[in-house]
Coordinates of C-alpha atoms and ligand atoms in Angstrom, one line a residue:
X1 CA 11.3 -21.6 -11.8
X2 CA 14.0 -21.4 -9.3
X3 CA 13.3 -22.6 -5.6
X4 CA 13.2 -20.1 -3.6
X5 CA 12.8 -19.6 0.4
X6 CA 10.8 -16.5 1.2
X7 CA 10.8 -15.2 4.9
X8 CA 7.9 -13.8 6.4
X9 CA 8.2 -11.9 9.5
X10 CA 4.6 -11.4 11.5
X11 CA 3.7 -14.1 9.3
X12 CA 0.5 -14.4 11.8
X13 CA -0.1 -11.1 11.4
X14 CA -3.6 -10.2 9.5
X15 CA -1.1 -8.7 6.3
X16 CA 1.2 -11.6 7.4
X17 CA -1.2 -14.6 7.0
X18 CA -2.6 -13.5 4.1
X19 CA 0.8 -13.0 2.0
X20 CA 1.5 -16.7 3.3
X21 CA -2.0 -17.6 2.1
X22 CA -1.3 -16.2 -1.8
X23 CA 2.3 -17.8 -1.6
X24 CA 1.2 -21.1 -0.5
X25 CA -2.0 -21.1 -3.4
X26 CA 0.0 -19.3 -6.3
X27 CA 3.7 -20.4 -5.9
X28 CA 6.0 -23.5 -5.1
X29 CA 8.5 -21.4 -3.1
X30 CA 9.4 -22.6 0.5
X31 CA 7.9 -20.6 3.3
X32 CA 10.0 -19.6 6.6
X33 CA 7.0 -17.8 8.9
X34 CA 8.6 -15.7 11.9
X35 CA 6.8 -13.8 14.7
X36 CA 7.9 -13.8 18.9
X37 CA 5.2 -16.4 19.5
X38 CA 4.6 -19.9 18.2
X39 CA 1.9 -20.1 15.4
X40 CA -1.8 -21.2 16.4
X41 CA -2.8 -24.7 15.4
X42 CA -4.7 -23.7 11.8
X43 CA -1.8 -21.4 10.7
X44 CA 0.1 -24.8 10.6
X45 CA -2.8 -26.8 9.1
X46 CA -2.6 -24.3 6.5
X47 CA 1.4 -24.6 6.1
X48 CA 1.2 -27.6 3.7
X49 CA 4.4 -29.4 4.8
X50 CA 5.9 -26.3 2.7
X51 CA 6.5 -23.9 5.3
X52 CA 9.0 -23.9 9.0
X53 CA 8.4 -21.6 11.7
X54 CA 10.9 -19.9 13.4
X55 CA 10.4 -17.7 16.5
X56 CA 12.2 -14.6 15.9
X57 CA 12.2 -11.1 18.1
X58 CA 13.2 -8.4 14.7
X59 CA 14.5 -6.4 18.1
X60 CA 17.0 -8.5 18.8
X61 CA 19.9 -8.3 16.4
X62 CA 20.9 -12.5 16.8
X63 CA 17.5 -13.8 16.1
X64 CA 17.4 -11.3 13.0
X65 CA 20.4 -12.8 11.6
X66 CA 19.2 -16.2 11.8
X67 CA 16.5 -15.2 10.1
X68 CA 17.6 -13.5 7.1
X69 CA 20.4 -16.3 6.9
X70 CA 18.0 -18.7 6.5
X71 CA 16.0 -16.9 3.4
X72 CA 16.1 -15.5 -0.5
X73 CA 13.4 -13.1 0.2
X74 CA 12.3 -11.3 3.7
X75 CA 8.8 -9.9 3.6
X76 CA 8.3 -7.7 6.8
X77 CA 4.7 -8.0 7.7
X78 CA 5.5 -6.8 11.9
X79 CA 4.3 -3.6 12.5
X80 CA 4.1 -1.3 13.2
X81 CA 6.2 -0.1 10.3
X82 CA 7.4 3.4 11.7
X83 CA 8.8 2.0 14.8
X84 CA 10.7 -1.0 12.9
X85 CA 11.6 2.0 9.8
X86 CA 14.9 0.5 8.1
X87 CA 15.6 -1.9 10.2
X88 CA 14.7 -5.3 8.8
X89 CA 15.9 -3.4 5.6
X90 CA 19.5 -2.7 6.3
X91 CA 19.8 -6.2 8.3
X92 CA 18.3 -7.8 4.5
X93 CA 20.9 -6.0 3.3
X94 CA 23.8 -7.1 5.4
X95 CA 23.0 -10.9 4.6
X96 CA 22.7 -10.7 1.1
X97 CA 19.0 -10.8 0.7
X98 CA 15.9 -9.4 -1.4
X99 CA 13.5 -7.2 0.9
X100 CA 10.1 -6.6 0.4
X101 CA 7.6 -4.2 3.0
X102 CA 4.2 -3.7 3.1
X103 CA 4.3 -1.1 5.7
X104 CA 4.0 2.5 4.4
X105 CA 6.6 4.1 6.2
X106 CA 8.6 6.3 3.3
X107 CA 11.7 7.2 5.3
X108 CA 12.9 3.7 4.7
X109 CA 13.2 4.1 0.7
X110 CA 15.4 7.3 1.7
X111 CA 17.9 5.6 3.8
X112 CA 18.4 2.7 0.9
X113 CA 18.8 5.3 -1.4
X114 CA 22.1 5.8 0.5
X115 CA 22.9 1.8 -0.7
X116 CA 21.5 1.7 -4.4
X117 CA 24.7 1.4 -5.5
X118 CA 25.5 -1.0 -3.2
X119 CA 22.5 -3.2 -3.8
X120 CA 22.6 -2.8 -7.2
X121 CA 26.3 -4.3 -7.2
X122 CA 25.0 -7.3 -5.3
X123 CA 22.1 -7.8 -7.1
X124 CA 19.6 -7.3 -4.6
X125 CA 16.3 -5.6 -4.6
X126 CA 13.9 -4.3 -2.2
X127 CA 10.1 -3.2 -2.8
X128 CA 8.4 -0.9 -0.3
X129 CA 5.3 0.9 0.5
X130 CA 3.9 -2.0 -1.3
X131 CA 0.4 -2.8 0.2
X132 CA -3.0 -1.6 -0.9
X133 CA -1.8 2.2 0.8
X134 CA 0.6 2.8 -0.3
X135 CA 1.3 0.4 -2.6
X136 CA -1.7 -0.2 -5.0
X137 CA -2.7 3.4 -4.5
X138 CA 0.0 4.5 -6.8
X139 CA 0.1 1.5 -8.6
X140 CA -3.1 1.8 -10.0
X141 CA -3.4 5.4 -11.7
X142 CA 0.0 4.4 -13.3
X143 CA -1.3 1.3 -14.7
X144 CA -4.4 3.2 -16.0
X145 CA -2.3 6.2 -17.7
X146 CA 0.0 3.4 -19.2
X147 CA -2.7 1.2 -20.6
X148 CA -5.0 4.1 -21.8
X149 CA -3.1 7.3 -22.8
X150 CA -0.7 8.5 -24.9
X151 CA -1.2 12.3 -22.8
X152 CA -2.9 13.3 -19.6
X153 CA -3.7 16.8 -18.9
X154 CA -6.3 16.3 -16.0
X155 CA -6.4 13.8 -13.4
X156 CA -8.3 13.8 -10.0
X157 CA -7.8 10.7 -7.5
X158 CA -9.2 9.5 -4.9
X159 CA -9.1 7.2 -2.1
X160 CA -11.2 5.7 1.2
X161 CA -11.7 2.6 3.3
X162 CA -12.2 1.2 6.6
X163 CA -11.7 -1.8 8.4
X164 CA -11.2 -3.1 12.0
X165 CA -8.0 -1.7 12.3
X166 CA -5.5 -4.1 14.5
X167 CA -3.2 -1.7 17.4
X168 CA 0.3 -2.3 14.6
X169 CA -1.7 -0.9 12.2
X170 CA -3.6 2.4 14.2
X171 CA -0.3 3.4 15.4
X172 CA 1.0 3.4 11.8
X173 CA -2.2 5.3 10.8
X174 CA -1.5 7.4 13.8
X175 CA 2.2 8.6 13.0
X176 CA 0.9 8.9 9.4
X177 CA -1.6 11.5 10.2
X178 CA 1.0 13.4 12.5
X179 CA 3.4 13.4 9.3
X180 CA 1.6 14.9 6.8
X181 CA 4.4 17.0 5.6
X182 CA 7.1 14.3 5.2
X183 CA 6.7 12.2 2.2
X184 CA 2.8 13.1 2.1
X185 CA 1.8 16.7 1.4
X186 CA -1.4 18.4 1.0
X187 CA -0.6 19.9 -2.9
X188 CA -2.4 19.8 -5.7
X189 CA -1.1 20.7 -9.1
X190 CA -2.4 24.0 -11.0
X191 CA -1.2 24.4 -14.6
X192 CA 1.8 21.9 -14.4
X193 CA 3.1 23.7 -10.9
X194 CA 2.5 22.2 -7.1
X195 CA 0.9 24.4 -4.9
X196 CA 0.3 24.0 -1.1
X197 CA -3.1 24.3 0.5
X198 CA -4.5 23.9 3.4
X199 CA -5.1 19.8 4.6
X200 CA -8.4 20.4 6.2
X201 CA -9.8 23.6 4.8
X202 CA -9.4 22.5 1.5
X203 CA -11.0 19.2 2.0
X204 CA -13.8 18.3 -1.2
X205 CA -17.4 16.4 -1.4
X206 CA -16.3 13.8 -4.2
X207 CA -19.0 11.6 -5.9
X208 CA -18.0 8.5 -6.0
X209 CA -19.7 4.8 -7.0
X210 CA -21.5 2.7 -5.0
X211 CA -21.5 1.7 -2.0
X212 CA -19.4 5.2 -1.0
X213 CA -21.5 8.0 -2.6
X214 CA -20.4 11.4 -1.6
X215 CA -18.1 11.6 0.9
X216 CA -15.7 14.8 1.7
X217 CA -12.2 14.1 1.6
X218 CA -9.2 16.0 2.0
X219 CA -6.2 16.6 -0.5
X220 CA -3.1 14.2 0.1
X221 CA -0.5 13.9 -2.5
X222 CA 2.3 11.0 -1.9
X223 CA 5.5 11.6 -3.4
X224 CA 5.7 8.7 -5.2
X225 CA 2.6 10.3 -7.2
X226 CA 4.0 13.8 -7.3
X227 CA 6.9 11.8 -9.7
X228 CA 4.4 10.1 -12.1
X229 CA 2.9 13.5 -12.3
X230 CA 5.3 15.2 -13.1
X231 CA 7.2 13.0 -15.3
X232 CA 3.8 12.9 -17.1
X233 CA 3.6 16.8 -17.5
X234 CA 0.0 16.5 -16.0
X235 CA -1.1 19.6 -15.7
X236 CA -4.0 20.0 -13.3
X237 CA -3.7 17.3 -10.5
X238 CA -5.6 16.5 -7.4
X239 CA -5.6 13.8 -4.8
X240 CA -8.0 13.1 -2.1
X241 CA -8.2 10.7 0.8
X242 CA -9.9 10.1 3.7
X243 CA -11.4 7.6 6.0
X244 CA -14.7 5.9 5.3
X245 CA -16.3 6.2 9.1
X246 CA -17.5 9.3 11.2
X247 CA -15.3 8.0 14.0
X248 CA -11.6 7.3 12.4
X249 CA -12.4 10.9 10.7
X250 CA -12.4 12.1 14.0
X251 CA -10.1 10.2 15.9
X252 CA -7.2 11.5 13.4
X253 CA -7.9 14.9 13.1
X254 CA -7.8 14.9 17.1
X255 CA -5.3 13.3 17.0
X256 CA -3.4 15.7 14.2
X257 CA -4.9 19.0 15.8
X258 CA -4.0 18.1 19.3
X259 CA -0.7 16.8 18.4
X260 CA -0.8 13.5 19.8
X261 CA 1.6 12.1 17.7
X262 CA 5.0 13.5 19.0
X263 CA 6.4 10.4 21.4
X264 CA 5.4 6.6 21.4
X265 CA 3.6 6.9 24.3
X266 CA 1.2 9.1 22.6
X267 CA 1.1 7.4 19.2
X268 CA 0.1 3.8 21.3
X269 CA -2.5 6.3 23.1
X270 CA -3.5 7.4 19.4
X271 CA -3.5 3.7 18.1
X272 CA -5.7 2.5 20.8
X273 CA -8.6 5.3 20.0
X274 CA -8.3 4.6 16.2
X275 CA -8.8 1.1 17.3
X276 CA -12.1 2.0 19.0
X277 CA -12.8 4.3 16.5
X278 CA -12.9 2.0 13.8
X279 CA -14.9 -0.7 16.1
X280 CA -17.4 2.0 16.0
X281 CA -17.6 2.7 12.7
X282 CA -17.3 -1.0 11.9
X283 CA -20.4 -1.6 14.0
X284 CA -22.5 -4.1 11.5
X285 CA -21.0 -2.9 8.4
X286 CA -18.3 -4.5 6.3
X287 CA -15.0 -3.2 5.6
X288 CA -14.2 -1.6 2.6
X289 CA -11.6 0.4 0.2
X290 CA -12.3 2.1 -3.3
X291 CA -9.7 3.8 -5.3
X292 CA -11.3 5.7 -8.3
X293 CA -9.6 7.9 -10.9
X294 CA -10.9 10.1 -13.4
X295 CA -8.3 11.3 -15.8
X296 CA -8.4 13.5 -19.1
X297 CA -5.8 13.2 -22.3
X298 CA -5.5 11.9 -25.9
X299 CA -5.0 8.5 -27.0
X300 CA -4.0 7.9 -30.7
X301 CA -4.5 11.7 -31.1
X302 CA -8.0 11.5 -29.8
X303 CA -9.4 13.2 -26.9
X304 CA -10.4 10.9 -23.9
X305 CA -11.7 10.8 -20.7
X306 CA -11.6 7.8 -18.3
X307 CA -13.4 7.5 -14.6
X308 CA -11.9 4.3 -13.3
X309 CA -12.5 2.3 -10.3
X310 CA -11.4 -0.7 -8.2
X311 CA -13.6 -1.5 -5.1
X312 CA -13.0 -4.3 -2.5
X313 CA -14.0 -5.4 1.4
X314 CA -11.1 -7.7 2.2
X315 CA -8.6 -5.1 2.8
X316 CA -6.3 -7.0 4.6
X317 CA -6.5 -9.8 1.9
X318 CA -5.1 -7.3 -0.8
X319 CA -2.3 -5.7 1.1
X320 CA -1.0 -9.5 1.6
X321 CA -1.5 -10.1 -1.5
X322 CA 0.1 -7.2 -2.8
X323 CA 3.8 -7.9 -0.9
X324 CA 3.3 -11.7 -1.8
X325 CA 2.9 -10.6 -5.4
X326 CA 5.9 -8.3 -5.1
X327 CA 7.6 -11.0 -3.4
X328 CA 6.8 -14.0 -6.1
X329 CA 8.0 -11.1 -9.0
X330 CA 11.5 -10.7 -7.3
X331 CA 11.8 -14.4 -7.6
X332 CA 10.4 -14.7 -11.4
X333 CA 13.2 -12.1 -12.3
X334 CA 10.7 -9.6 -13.3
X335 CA 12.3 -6.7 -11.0
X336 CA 15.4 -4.8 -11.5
X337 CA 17.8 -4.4 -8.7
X338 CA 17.8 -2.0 -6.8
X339 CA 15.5 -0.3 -4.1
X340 CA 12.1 0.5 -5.6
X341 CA 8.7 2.1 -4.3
X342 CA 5.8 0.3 -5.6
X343 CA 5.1 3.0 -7.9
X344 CA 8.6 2.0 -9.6
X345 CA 7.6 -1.2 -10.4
X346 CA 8.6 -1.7 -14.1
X347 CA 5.8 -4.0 -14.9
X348 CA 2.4 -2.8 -14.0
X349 CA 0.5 -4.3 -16.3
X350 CA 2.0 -8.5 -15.0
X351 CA 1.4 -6.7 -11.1
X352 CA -2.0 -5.5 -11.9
X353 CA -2.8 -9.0 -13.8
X354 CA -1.9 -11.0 -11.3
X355 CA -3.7 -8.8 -8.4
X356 CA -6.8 -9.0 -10.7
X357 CA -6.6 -12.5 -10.8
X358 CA -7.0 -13.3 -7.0
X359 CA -11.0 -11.9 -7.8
X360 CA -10.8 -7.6 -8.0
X361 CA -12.3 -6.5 -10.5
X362 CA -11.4 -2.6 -12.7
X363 CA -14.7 -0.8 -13.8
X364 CA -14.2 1.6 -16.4
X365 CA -15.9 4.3 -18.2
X366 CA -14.7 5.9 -21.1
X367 CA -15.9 8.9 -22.9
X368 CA -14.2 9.2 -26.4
X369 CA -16.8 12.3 -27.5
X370 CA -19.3 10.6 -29.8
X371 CA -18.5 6.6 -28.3
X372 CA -19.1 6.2 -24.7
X373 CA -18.9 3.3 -23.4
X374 CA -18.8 0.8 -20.2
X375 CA -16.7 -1.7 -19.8
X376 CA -16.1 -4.3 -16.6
X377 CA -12.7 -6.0 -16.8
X378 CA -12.5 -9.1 -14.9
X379 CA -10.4 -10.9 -13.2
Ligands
NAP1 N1 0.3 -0.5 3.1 C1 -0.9 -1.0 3.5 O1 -1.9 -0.9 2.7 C2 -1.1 -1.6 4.8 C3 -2.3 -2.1 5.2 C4 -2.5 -2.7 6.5 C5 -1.3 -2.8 7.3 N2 -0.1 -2.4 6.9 C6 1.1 -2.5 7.7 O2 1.4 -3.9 7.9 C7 2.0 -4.0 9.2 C8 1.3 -5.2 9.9 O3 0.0 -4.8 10.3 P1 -1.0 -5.9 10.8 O4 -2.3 -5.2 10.9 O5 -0.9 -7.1 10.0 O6 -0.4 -6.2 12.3 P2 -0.6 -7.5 13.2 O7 -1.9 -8.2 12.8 O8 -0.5 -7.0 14.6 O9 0.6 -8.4 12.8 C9 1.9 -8.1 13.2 C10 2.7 -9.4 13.3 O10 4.1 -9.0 13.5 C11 4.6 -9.8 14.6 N3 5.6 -9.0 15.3 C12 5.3 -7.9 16.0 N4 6.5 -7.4 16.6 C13 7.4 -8.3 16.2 C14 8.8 -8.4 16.5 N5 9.4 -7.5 17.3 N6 9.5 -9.4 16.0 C15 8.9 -10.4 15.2 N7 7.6 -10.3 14.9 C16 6.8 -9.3 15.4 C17 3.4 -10.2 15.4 O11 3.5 -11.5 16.0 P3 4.0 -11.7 17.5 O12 3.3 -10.7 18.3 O13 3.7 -13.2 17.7 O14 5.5 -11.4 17.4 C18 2.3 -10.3 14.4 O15 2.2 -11.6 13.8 C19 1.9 -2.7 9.9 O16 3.1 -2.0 9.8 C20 0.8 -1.9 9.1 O17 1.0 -0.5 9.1 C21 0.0 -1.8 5.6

């Protein structure tokens, strides 16, 4: 395998250390770390003699520079993501090298659509939206319909979790919520057609596993989903999310009924109650997320019926892991050039293997009309 350096800004971050953590453990690629302050004595314990620090301010165009000079691969772990939007991206772009971002804000994979052409004649490639949401939120029904269909007809997702949220990450929460609209609409899909409905009126008690139960969530359909659906020809689709904690519930539909999303001011205000918020809900409990599918179709002619489900508490773990993953495939070759969502990644099946094998575990049910069986996949 080629040597490769791989830059990671906020690489003290909580997605930051953990991306370091998988790349240290799972690869023999050179680490650059980057954030405005020096890292704390552990982080360079941890650095193995394979990793160099560099103090970097992404704000400032010179220090950015130097930093992307100095690289093969960027991952951007600062936050929060819809403040930075494109601009680690285009700067990547300008020196020549790959790009890879963790933070969900979609209006960056619009504005590199603008340079496919370009990156595709220098042979460069960027991955976004690529944590656990988005990221492995899209990942994973496409992995399931790949590896267990041949058609779908029906297919209702949905997904929840909590966790102490840092301030980067509430203010991305934050603008997220005051964006429903752009990039992630309330839709389902009714007889192979999208139809609008209502985000909060139209909200639905799912049953899910253990530990979640029923819980009511509300319909939010990402656009990288509304593509698989519909190059799929699914036709009845429904996505629900929601946060997993009475407070964060709250704190975002305040914060989307009394608009307190329109200038940064107000979005830090926002952060800093989601922050509370999820201290709250946090309160002697752990932190958890669960994605789980149920999808309807044929395989080899055959009706089937699949309720799927991946469950994990270190949330911050497997949206590291998820850009260091997308990270170590850029430098394996296993990525096309090119600007990509996660939901574009060619190879699901290596992504989701490798994810699986840093200890989450797929339960599955499947229901084949007379056969019904159970079946835990591990790692
Ligand atoms: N897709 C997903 O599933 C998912 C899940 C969680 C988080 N995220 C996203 O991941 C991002 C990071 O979140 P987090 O919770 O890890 O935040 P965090 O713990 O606050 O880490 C952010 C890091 O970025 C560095 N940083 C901030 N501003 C910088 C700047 N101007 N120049 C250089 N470095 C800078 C900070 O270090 P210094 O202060 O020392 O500079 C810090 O190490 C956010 O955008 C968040 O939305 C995505």
């Amino acid at each position: 395998m080629k040597k490769t350096t791989i830059g990671i800004i906020g690489g003290y971050g909580q997605v930051g250390r953990k991306a370091v953590r998988y790349l240290l453990d799972e690869t023999s690629h050179t680490l650059l770390l980057g954030g405005r302050s020096t890292p704390d004595d552990s982080m360079q314990d941890r650095a193995q003699g394979r990793s160099s620090f560099m103090v970097l301010d992404l704000f400032q165009d010179e220090s950015l520079s130097a930093f992307c000079d100095a690289c093969d691969i960027v991952i951007n772990c600062a936050g929060p993501s819809s403040v930075i939007g494109d601009r680690v991206a285009m700067a990547a772009l300008r020196h020549s090298v790959h790009y890879v971002d963790p933070g969900g804000h979609n209006p960056v994979y619009h504005s590199l659509t603008a340079h496919n052409e370009e990156m595709k004649s220098k042979g460069l490639i960027s991955i976004l939206a690529i944590g656990i949401l988005p990221g492995l939120s899209e990942l994973f029904p496409i992995h399931e319909a790949n590896r267990s269909f041949d058609t779908i007809t029906d297919m209702e997702y949905s997904y929840i979790g909590r966790d102490r949220w840092t301030h980067n990450s509430a203010y991305d929460i934050a603008w997220g919520v005051g964006n429903i609209g752009k990039g992630e609409a309330s839709i389902i899909f009714e007889q192979g057609k999208p139809k609008e409905v209502n985000l909060l009126t139209s909200g639905k008690t799912v049953q899910l596993p253990q530990p979640l139960g029923d819980r009511k969530l509300f319909p939010v359909f990402r656009e990288e989903l509304r593509d698989f659906v519909e190059s799929r020809n699914i036709e009845n689709a429904r996505v629900y999310g929601n946060n997993w904690g009475a407070w964060v519930s709250l704190a975002t539909i305040a914060v989307r009924l009394l608009h307190w999303h329109g200038t940064k001011s107000q979005l830090h205000q926002s952060a800093d109650l989601i922050v509370k918020a999820a201290q709250r809900d946090l309160k002697d409990k752990t932190p958890g997320f669960m994605l789980h599918l149920t999808m309807k179709g044929t395989k080899n002619g055959q009706p089937l019926s699949l309720a799927s489900t991946l469950y994990f508490e270190d949330t911050y773990r497997a949206t590291g892991i998820c850009a260091a993953i997308a990270a170590r495939m850029i430098a394996e070759g296993n990525i096309p050039t090119g600007r990509h969502w996660a939901s574009e990644i060619p190879d699901t099946e290596l992504f989701m293997s490798l994810f699986q094998q840093q200890k989450y575990d797929i339960v599955r049910k499947y229901d084949s009309g007379s056969i019904f069986s159970v079946r835990k996949v591990a790692a």
